[in-house]
Amino acid sequence: MLLPLLSRPHRVAVLAFDGMAPFELGCVVEFFGLPRPELDVPWYDLTVCAQTLEPLRVVGGFTMQAAHRLDVLAAADTVIVPGVADVRGTVSPELVAALRLAHSRGARMVSICSGAFALAAAGLLDGRAATTHWRYAGLLQERFPAVEVNPSVLYVDGGDVLTSAGSAAGLDLLVHLVRNDHGPNVANAVARRLVIPPHREGGQAQFIEAAVTPVTDDDAVARAMSWALEHLAGPISVADLAGVAHMSERSFIRHFKRQTGTSPLRWVISQRVAASLPMLESTEAPVEEIGAAVGFESPVTFRHHFARAMSTSPSAYRRAFSS
């Protein structure tokens, strides 16, 4: 849902706290604090808020100082909690009250990584699906049993409350917020400037530590994936991939899912879409030819899968990035 036209910028508040890691906060600042006049859309008004105006210690040996307290956070249109200092600790009553007040006013509530623990402590995730870093998913479920924790996805969009998995998954959610607010062309342009993909296939299941053999050049699944990338222009079936891996189809699907977090055919489709992007960006070839060149059977199939992955059409993507 695109942002309504307002007489003022959309106000985003992000929480800073003592002992925080700088990455997630930096991502929020990069997305919403950097002016982007070249996009020709009303951009955001970002404020960094904390419980105290005293210097805050940051992981890495430096300090930072917020200019605003929690009353400003509670008055924002979008509130982002990029983490908590201790996933086993107690969230302060002051922060809980500010989060509840913001939500009751209609603010969009967002967490990155362990920030879900703060939203859960405020009761904002009760009865909802949510995610957090896969390392903390079990603990989040244990501490807050009313939350439906999904440890496999990169983010969960619950409308007024959104949660992301760990660290870099916050980038996926922030791109999603911009896409919801301003449409796919603006979101794609921001992603391009940040040199990140506008959409990632698969969930965080592909990053969860498991007792499996690491993927190497000799690994059967990796060998099949490499073969597929070299043959994207032609038809590729699960049987083909399983044959390259010297596995039965059922065994291959199971191993592939465990190592990548997605199915073989979904992965092939995502690779075909990804292969089409540089051609759309840097050539004038017709969309139909590009779709065929990366293995889609028809222009209709190409447009369908492209739109599902990128939330825009191939032609619109080309217009957004051709310059």
Coordinates of C-alpha atoms in Angstrom, one line a residue:
M1 CA 0.0 0.0 0.0
L2 CA 1.6 3.3 -1.1
L3 CA 2.0 6.1 1.4
P4 CA -0.8 8.6 1.4
L5 CA 0.0 12.2 0.4
L6 CA 0.8 14.1 3.5
S7 CA 1.7 17.7 4.2
R8 CA 4.9 16.5 6.0
P9 CA 7.4 13.7 5.4
H10 CA 6.7 10.2 6.8
R11 CA 8.4 10.1 10.2
V12 CA 10.7 7.1 10.9
A13 CA 12.2 6.6 14.4
V14 CA 14.9 4.1 15.1
L15 CA 15.9 3.0 18.6
A16 CA 19.5 3.3 19.8
F17 CA 20.6 1.6 23.0
D18 CA 23.7 1.0 25.1
G19 CA 25.7 -2.0 23.9
M20 CA 24.2 -2.0 20.4
A21 CA 25.8 -3.3 17.2
P22 CA 26.1 -0.6 14.6
F23 CA 25.2 -2.6 11.5
E24 CA 21.4 -2.7 11.8
L25 CA 21.2 1.0 12.9
G26 CA 23.4 2.0 10.0
C27 CA 21.2 0.2 7.5
V28 CA 18.2 2.1 8.8
V29 CA 20.0 5.4 8.6
E30 CA 21.2 4.6 5.0
F31 CA 17.7 3.8 3.9
F32 CA 15.7 6.6 5.6
G33 CA 18.2 9.2 6.7
L34 CA 20.0 9.9 3.4
P35 CA 18.2 12.4 1.2
R36 CA 17.3 11.0 -2.2
P37 CA 16.1 14.0 -4.4
E38 CA 16.9 12.1 -7.5
L39 CA 13.9 9.8 -6.9
D40 CA 11.4 12.6 -7.1
V41 CA 9.2 11.2 -4.3
P42 CA 8.6 12.6 -0.7
W43 CA 11.4 11.0 1.3
Y44 CA 11.4 10.1 5.0
D45 CA 12.2 12.2 8.1
L46 CA 14.5 10.0 10.3
T47 CA 15.2 10.5 14.0
V48 CA 17.4 8.3 16.2
C49 CA 15.9 7.9 19.7
A50 CA 17.1 6.5 23.0
Q51 CA 16.0 6.3 26.6
T52 CA 18.8 8.6 27.5
L53 CA 20.7 11.5 25.8
E54 CA 23.9 10.3 27.4
P55 CA 26.6 8.7 25.2
L56 CA 25.8 5.1 24.3
R57 CA 28.5 2.4 24.0
V58 CA 28.5 0.7 20.6
V59 CA 30.1 -2.6 19.7
G60 CA 33.5 -1.9 18.2
G61 CA 34.7 0.5 20.9
F62 CA 33.0 3.8 20.1
T63 CA 30.1 5.8 21.5
M64 CA 27.2 7.6 19.9
Q65 CA 24.6 10.0 21.3
A66 CA 21.0 10.2 20.3
A67 CA 19.3 13.6 20.0
H68 CA 15.8 12.4 20.9
R69 CA 14.1 10.4 23.7
L70 CA 11.4 7.8 23.6
D71 CA 8.6 10.4 23.4
V72 CA 9.7 11.2 19.8
L73 CA 9.9 7.5 19.0
A74 CA 6.3 7.0 20.3
A75 CA 5.1 9.8 18.0
A76 CA 6.6 8.5 14.8
D77 CA 4.8 7.0 11.8
T78 CA 7.2 4.0 11.6
V79 CA 9.1 2.7 14.6
I80 CA 12.1 0.5 14.0
V81 CA 13.8 -1.6 16.7
P82 CA 17.1 -2.8 15.3
G83 CA 17.9 -5.1 18.2
V84 CA 18.1 -5.5 22.0
A85 CA 21.1 -5.5 24.2
D86 CA 20.4 -8.9 25.7
V87 CA 17.9 -11.4 24.3
R88 CA 17.6 -13.0 27.8
G89 CA 17.2 -9.7 29.5
T90 CA 14.2 -7.6 30.5
V91 CA 13.0 -4.9 28.2
S92 CA 12.6 -1.7 30.1
P93 CA 9.1 -0.5 31.1
E94 CA 9.8 2.8 29.5
L95 CA 10.5 1.2 26.1
V96 CA 7.6 -1.1 26.4
A97 CA 5.3 1.8 27.1
A98 CA 6.7 3.8 24.2
L99 CA 6.2 0.9 21.8
R100 CA 2.7 0.3 22.9
L101 CA 1.8 4.0 22.6
A102 CA 3.3 4.2 19.1
H103 CA 1.3 1.1 18.0
S104 CA -1.9 2.4 19.6
R105 CA -1.5 5.6 17.6
G106 CA -1.4 3.6 14.4
A107 CA 2.4 3.5 13.9
R108 CA 4.0 0.8 11.7
M109 CA 6.1 -1.3 14.0
V110 CA 9.3 -2.9 12.6
S111 CA 12.0 -5.1 14.2
I112 CA 15.3 -6.3 12.8
C113 CA 17.1 -9.3 14.2
S114 CA 16.7 -9.5 18.0
G115 CA 14.5 -6.4 18.0
A116 CA 11.6 -8.8 17.9
F117 CA 12.2 -9.5 21.6
A118 CA 11.3 -5.9 22.3
L119 CA 8.1 -6.0 20.2
A120 CA 7.2 -9.3 21.9
A121 CA 7.8 -7.9 25.4
A122 CA 5.3 -5.1 24.5
G123 CA 2.8 -7.7 23.5
L124 CA 2.7 -6.5 19.9
L125 CA 3.5 -10.0 18.5
D126 CA 0.9 -11.9 20.5
G127 CA -1.1 -14.2 18.1
R128 CA 1.0 -13.1 15.2
A129 CA 3.6 -14.7 12.9
A130 CA 7.1 -13.2 13.4
T131 CA 10.7 -14.0 12.8
T132 CA 14.1 -13.2 14.3
H133 CA 17.7 -14.4 13.8
W134 CA 17.6 -18.2 13.5
R135 CA 19.9 -18.4 16.5
Y136 CA 17.3 -16.7 18.7
A137 CA 14.1 -18.3 17.2
G138 CA 13.8 -21.0 19.8
L139 CA 14.4 -18.6 22.6
L140 CA 11.9 -16.2 21.3
Q141 CA 9.3 -18.9 21.1
E142 CA 10.2 -20.1 24.6
R143 CA 10.0 -16.7 26.2
F144 CA 6.9 -15.6 24.3
P145 CA 4.8 -18.6 23.6
A146 CA 1.9 -16.5 22.2
V147 CA 4.1 -15.6 19.3
E148 CA 4.0 -17.8 16.1
V149 CA 7.8 -17.8 15.5
N150 CA 8.8 -18.7 11.9
P151 CA 12.6 -19.3 11.8
S152 CA 12.8 -20.0 8.1
V153 CA 11.8 -16.7 6.4
L154 CA 13.8 -13.5 5.8
Y155 CA 10.9 -11.3 7.1
V156 CA 7.3 -11.4 8.0
D157 CA 4.9 -8.6 6.9
G158 CA 2.0 -8.5 9.3
G159 CA 0.7 -5.2 8.0
D160 CA 1.1 -2.9 11.0
V161 CA 3.9 -5.1 12.5
L162 CA 6.8 -6.4 10.5
T163 CA 9.8 -8.5 11.7
S164 CA 13.0 -9.5 10.0
A165 CA 15.5 -12.3 10.5
G166 CA 19.1 -11.5 11.5
S167 CA 21.3 -8.7 10.4
A168 CA 21.4 -8.5 6.6
A169 CA 17.8 -9.8 6.4
G170 CA 17.0 -6.3 7.7
L171 CA 18.0 -5.0 4.3
D172 CA 15.4 -7.2 2.7
L173 CA 12.8 -5.9 5.0
L174 CA 13.8 -2.2 4.5
V175 CA 13.6 -2.6 0.7
H176 CA 10.2 -4.2 1.2
L177 CA 9.1 -1.1 3.3
V178 CA 10.2 1.2 0.5
R179 CA 8.4 -0.9 -2.0
N180 CA 5.2 -0.8 0.0
D181 CA 5.5 3.0 0.4
H182 CA 6.7 4.1 -3.0
G183 CA 6.3 1.2 -5.4
P184 CA 8.7 -1.2 -7.0
N185 CA 10.5 1.2 -9.3
V186 CA 11.6 3.4 -6.3
A187 CA 12.5 0.4 -4.3
N188 CA 14.6 -1.1 -7.1
A189 CA 16.4 2.2 -7.6
V190 CA 17.3 2.4 -3.9
A191 CA 18.5 -1.2 -3.9
R192 CA 20.6 -0.5 -7.0
R193 CA 22.2 2.5 -5.3
L194 CA 23.0 0.4 -2.3
V195 CA 24.3 -2.4 -4.5
I196 CA 22.0 -5.0 -3.0
P197 CA 19.4 -7.2 -4.7
P198 CA 15.8 -5.8 -4.6
H199 CA 14.6 -9.3 -3.8
R200 CA 16.2 -12.5 -2.5
E201 CA 14.9 -16.0 -3.1
G202 CA 14.8 -18.4 -0.3
G203 CA 14.7 -17.9 3.5
Q204 CA 17.1 -17.9 6.3
A205 CA 16.9 -21.7 6.4
Q206 CA 19.7 -21.7 3.9
F207 CA 22.0 -20.0 6.5
I208 CA 21.1 -22.2 9.6
E209 CA 24.0 -24.2 10.9
A210 CA 23.3 -27.9 10.5
A211 CA 25.3 -31.1 10.7
V212 CA 25.7 -31.5 7.0
T213 CA 28.7 -31.6 4.8
P214 CA 29.7 -28.0 3.6
V215 CA 29.1 -27.3 0.0
T216 CA 32.3 -27.6 -2.1
D217 CA 33.1 -27.8 -5.8
D218 CA 32.8 -31.6 -5.4
D219 CA 29.5 -31.6 -3.6
A220 CA 26.7 -33.3 -5.6
V221 CA 24.2 -30.5 -5.1
A222 CA 26.8 -27.8 -5.9
R223 CA 27.7 -29.7 -9.0
A224 CA 24.1 -29.8 -10.2
M225 CA 23.7 -26.1 -9.4
S226 CA 26.8 -25.3 -11.4
W227 CA 25.5 -27.4 -14.3
A228 CA 22.2 -25.6 -14.2
L229 CA 23.8 -22.1 -14.4
E230 CA 25.7 -23.2 -17.5
H231 CA 22.5 -24.5 -19.1
L232 CA 19.9 -21.9 -18.1
A233 CA 18.9 -21.3 -21.7
G234 CA 17.6 -24.8 -22.1
P235 CA 14.9 -26.8 -20.3
I236 CA 16.0 -28.0 -16.8
S237 CA 14.0 -30.5 -14.8
V238 CA 14.4 -32.0 -11.4
A239 CA 15.3 -35.2 -13.1
D240 CA 18.1 -33.5 -15.0
L241 CA 19.5 -32.0 -11.8
A242 CA 19.2 -35.2 -9.9
G243 CA 21.0 -37.0 -12.8
V244 CA 23.9 -34.6 -12.6
A245 CA 24.1 -35.1 -8.9
H246 CA 23.8 -38.9 -9.3
M247 CA 20.9 -39.0 -6.9
S248 CA 17.3 -40.1 -7.0
E249 CA 14.9 -37.2 -7.5
R250 CA 13.5 -37.5 -4.0
S251 CA 16.9 -37.6 -2.4
F252 CA 18.1 -34.7 -4.5
I253 CA 15.1 -32.5 -3.6
R254 CA 15.7 -33.3 0.1
H255 CA 19.4 -32.4 0.0
F256 CA 18.8 -29.3 -2.1
K257 CA 16.1 -28.0 0.3
R258 CA 18.4 -28.6 3.3
Q259 CA 21.4 -26.8 1.7
T260 CA 19.5 -23.8 0.0
G261 CA 16.3 -23.4 1.8
T262 CA 14.2 -23.6 -1.4
S263 CA 13.2 -26.1 -4.0
P264 CA 15.3 -26.9 -7.1
L265 CA 12.7 -25.5 -9.6
R266 CA 12.2 -22.3 -7.6
W267 CA 15.9 -21.8 -7.5
V268 CA 16.2 -22.3 -11.2
I269 CA 13.5 -19.8 -11.8
S270 CA 15.2 -17.3 -9.5
Q271 CA 18.5 -17.8 -11.4
R272 CA 16.8 -17.2 -14.7
V273 CA 15.2 -14.0 -13.4
A274 CA 18.6 -12.9 -12.0
A275 CA 20.3 -13.7 -15.3
S276 CA 17.8 -11.5 -17.2
L277 CA 18.6 -8.4 -15.1
P278 CA 21.9 -7.3 -16.7
M279 CA 20.4 -7.9 -20.1
L280 CA 17.4 -5.6 -19.3
E281 CA 19.8 -3.0 -17.8
S282 CA 22.4 -2.9 -20.5
T283 CA 20.9 -4.1 -23.8
E284 CA 18.1 -3.1 -26.0
A285 CA 17.1 -6.6 -26.8
P286 CA 13.3 -7.2 -26.8
V287 CA 11.9 -8.6 -23.6
E288 CA 10.7 -11.7 -25.5
E289 CA 14.3 -12.5 -26.6
I290 CA 15.7 -12.0 -23.1
G291 CA 13.2 -14.3 -21.6
A292 CA 14.0 -17.0 -24.2
A293 CA 17.8 -16.4 -23.6
V294 CA 17.5 -17.3 -19.9
G295 CA 15.3 -20.3 -20.5
F296 CA 11.7 -19.2 -20.1
E297 CA 9.4 -21.1 -22.5
S298 CA 7.3 -18.0 -23.4
P299 CA 7.1 -14.3 -22.8
V300 CA 4.1 -14.8 -20.6
T301 CA 5.9 -17.2 -18.4
F302 CA 8.9 -14.8 -18.2
R303 CA 6.7 -11.8 -17.2
H304 CA 4.8 -13.9 -14.7
H305 CA 7.9 -15.1 -12.8
F306 CA 9.7 -11.8 -13.2
A307 CA 6.7 -10.0 -11.6
R308 CA 6.5 -12.5 -8.7
A309 CA 10.2 -12.1 -7.9
M310 CA 10.7 -8.4 -8.5
S311 CA 7.2 -6.9 -7.9
T312 CA 7.4 -5.2 -11.3
S313 CA 7.4 -6.0 -15.0
P314 CA 10.6 -6.5 -17.1
S315 CA 9.7 -3.4 -19.1
A316 CA 9.2 -1.3 -16.0
Y317 CA 12.5 -2.6 -14.5
R318 CA 14.3 -1.7 -17.7
R319 CA 12.8 1.8 -17.6
A320 CA 13.9 2.2 -13.9
F321 CA 17.5 1.2 -14.6
S322 CA 18.2 2.0 -18.2
S323 CA 19.6 5.4 -17.3

